[in-house]
PDB file of C-alpha atoms in Angstrom:
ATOM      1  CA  UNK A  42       1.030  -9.319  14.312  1.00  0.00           C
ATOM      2  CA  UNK A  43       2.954 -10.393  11.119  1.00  0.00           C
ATOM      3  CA  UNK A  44       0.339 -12.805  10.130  1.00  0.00           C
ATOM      4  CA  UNK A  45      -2.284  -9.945  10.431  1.00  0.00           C
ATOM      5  CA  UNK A  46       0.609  -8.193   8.082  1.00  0.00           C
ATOM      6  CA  UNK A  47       1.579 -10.813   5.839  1.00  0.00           C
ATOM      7  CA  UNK A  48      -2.167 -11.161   5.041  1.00  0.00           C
ATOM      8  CA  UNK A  49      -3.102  -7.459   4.502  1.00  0.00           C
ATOM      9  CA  UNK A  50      -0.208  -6.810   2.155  1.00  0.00           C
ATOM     10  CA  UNK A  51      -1.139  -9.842   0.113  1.00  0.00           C
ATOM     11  CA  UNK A  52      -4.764  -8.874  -0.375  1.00  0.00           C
ATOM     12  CA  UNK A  53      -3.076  -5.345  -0.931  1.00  0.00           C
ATOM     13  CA  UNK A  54      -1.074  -6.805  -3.870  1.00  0.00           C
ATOM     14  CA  UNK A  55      -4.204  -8.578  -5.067  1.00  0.00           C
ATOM     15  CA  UNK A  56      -6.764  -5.906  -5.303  1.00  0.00           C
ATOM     16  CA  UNK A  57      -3.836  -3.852  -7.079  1.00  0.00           C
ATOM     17  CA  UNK A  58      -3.310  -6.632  -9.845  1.00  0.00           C
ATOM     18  CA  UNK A  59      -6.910  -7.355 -10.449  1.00  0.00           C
ATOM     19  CA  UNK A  60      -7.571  -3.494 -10.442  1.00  0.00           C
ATOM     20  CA  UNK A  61      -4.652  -3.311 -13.256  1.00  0.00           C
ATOM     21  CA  UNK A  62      -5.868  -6.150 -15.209  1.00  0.00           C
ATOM     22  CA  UNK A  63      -9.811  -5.077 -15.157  1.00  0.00           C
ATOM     23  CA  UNK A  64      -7.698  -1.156 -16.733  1.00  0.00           C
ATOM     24  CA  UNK A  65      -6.190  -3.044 -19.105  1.00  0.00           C
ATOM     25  CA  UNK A  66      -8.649  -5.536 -20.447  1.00  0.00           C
ATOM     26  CA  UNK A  67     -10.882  -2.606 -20.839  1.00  0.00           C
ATOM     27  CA  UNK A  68     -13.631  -4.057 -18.118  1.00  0.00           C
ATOM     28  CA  UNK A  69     -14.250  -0.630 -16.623  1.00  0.00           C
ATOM     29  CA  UNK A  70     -17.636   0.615 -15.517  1.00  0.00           C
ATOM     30  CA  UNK A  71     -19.953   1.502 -18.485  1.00  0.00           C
ATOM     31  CA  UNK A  72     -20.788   4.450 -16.206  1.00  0.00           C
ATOM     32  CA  UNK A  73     -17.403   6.044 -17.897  1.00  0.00           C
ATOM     33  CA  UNK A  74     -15.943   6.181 -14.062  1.00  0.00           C
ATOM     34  CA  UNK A  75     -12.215   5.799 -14.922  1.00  0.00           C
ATOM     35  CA  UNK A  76     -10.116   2.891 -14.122  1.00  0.00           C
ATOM     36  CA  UNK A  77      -6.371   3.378 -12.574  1.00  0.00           C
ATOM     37  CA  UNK A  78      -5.341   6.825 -12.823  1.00  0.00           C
ATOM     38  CA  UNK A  79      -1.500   7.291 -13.896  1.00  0.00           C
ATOM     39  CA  UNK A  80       1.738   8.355 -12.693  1.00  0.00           C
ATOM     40  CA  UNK A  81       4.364   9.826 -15.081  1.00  0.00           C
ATOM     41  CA  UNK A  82       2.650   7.513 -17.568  1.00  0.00           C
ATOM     42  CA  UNK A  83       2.148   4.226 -14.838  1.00  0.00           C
ATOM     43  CA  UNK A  84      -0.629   2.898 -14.101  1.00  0.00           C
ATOM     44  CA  UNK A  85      -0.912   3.763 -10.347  1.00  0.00           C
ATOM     45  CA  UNK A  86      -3.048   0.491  -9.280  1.00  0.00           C
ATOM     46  CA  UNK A  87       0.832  -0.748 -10.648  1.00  0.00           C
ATOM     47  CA  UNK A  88       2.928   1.587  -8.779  1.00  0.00           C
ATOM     48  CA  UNK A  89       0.440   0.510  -5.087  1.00  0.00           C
ATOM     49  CA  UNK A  90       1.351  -3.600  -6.200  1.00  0.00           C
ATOM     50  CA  UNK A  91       4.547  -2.978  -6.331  1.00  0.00           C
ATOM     51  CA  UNK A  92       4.967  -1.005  -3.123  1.00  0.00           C
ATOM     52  CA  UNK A  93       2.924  -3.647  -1.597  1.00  0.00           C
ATOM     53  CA  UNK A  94       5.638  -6.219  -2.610  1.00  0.00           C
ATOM     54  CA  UNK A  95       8.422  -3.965  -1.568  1.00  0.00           C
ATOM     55  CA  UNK A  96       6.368  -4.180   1.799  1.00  0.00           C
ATOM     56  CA  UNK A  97       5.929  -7.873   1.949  1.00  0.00           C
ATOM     57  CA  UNK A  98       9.664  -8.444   0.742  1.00  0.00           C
ATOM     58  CA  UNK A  99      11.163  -6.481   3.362  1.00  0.00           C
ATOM     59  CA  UNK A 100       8.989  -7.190   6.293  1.00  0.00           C
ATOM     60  CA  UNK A 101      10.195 -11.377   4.981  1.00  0.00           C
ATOM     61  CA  UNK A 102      13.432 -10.310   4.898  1.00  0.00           C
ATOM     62  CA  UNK A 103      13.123  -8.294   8.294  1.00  0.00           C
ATOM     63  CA  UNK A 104      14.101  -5.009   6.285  1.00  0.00           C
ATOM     64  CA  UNK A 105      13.147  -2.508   8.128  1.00  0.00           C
ATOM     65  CA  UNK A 106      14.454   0.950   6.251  1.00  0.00           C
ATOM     66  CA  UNK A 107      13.158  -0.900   3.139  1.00  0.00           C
ATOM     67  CA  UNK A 108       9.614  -1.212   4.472  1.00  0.00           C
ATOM     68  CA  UNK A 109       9.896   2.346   5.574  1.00  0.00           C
ATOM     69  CA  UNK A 110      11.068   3.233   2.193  1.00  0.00           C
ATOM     70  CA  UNK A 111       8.194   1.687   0.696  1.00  0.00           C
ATOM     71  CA  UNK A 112       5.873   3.104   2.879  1.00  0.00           C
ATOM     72  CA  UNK A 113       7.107   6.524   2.249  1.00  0.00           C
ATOM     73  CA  UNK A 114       5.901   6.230  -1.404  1.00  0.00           C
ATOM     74  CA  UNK A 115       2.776   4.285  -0.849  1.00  0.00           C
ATOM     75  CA  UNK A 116       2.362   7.433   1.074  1.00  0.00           C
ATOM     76  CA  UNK A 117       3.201   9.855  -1.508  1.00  0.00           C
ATOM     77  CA  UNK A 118       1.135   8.139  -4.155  1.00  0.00           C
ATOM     78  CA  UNK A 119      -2.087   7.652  -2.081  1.00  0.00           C
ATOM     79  CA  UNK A 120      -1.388  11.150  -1.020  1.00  0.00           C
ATOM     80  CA  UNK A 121      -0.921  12.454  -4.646  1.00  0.00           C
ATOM     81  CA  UNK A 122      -4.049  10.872  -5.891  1.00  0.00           C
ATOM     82  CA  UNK A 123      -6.698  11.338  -2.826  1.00  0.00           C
ATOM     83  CA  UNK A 124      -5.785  15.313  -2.867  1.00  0.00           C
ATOM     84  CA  UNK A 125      -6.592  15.323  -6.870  1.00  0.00           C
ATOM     85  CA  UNK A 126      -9.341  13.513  -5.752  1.00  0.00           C
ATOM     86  CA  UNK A 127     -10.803  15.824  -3.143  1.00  0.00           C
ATOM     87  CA  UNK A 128      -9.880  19.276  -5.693  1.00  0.00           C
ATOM     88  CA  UNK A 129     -11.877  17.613  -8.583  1.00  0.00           C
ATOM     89  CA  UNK A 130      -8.791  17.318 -10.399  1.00  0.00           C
ATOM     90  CA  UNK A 131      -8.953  13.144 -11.234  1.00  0.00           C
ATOM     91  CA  UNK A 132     -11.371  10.768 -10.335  1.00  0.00           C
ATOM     92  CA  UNK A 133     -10.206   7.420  -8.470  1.00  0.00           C
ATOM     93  CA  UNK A 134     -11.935   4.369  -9.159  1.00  0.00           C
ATOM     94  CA  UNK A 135     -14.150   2.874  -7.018  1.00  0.00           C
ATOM     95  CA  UNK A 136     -14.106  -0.520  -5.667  1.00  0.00           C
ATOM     96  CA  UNK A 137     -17.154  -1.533  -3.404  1.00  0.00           C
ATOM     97  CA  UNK A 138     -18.187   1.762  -3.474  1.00  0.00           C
ATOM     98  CA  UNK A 139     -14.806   3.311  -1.631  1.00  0.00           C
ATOM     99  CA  UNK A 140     -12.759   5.125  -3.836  1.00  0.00           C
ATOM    100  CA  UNK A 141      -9.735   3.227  -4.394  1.00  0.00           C
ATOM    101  CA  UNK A 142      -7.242   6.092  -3.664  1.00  0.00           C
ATOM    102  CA  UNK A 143      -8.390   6.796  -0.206  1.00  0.00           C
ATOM    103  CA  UNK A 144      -8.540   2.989   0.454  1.00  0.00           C
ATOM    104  CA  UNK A 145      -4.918   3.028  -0.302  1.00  0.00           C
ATOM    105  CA  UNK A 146      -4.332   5.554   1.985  1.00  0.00           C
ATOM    106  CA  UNK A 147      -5.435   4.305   4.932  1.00  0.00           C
ATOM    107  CA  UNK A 148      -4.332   1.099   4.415  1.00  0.00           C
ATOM    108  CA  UNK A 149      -0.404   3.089   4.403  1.00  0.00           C
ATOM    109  CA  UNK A 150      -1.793   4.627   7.898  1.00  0.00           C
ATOM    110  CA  UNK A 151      -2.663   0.540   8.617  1.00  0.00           C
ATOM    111  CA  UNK A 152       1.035  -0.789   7.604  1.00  0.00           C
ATOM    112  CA  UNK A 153       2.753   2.179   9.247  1.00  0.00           C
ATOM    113  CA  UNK A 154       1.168   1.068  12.399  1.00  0.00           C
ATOM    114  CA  UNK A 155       1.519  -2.542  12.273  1.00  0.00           C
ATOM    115  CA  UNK A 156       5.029  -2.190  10.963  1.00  0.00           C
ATOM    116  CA  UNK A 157       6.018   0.060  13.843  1.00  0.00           C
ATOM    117  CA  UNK A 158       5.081  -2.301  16.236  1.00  0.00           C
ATOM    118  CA  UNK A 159       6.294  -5.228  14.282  1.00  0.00           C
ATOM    119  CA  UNK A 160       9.659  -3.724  14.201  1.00  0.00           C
ATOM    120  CA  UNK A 161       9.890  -2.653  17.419  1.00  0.00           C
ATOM    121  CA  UNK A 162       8.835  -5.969  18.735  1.00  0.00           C
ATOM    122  CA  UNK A 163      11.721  -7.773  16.543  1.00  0.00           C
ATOM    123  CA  UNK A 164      14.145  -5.285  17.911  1.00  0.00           C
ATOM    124  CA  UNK A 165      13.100  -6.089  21.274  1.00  0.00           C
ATOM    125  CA  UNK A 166      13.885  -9.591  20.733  1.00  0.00           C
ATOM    126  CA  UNK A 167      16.728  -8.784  19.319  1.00  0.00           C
ATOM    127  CA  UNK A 168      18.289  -6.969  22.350  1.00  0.00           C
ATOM    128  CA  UNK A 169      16.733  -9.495  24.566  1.00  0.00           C
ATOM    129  CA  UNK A 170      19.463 -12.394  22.682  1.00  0.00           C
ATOM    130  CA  UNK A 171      22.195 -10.157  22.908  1.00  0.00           C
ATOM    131  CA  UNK A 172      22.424  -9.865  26.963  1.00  0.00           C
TER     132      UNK A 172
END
């Protein structure tokens, strides 16, 4: 289960980085589709790596109201971004023909999951040693 974890937030943080560095070497489609929307002036496919690393950091470090934390705004960012979406409001980039934003946010409903159980197995264990 952590492996399956470990490798899902690493491809997380990669897609996020090479999204960010395609924005900001100006390689976006010549179709005018935009390339990471922004948050409060950050770039958002920024804001998703670094959640992802908040992820990957605490779930290495066995952090568990960390991950949650993380999650929480991986949440609110996906969730931010995929409603602007759907009203017309932005437009998320695309990426294999998926828009990016809802991507994102089921890949939070993925790491919730996976994290639950994680956690809940390592707390398991955890009570097991004590008795």
């Amino acid at each position: 289960m952590k492996k399956l974890l470990l490798t899902l937030l690493v491809i997380c943080i990669i897609s996020a980085i090479s999204l960010t560095v395609v924005h900001l070497t100006g390689g976006l489609p010549p179709d005018g589709r935009p390339g990471c929307l922004k948050l409060f002036g950050i770039l958002a496919c920024i804001i998703i790596a670094v959640v992802c690393m908040v992820l990957l950091g605490s779930l290495l470090l066995n952090k568990r109201h960390v991950y949650y934390f993380g999650l929480a705004v991986g949440f609110g960012v996906s969730t931010w971004f995929s409603s602007r979406n759907m009203l017309g409001l932005a437009s998320c980039p695309e990426v294999f023909h998926l828009k990016s934003c809802y991507v994102v946010f089921v890949s939070m409903i993925a790491f919730t999951i996976l994290g639950v159980m994680y956690f809940r197995e390592k707390m398991k264990e955890q009570i097991g040693e004590q008795q």
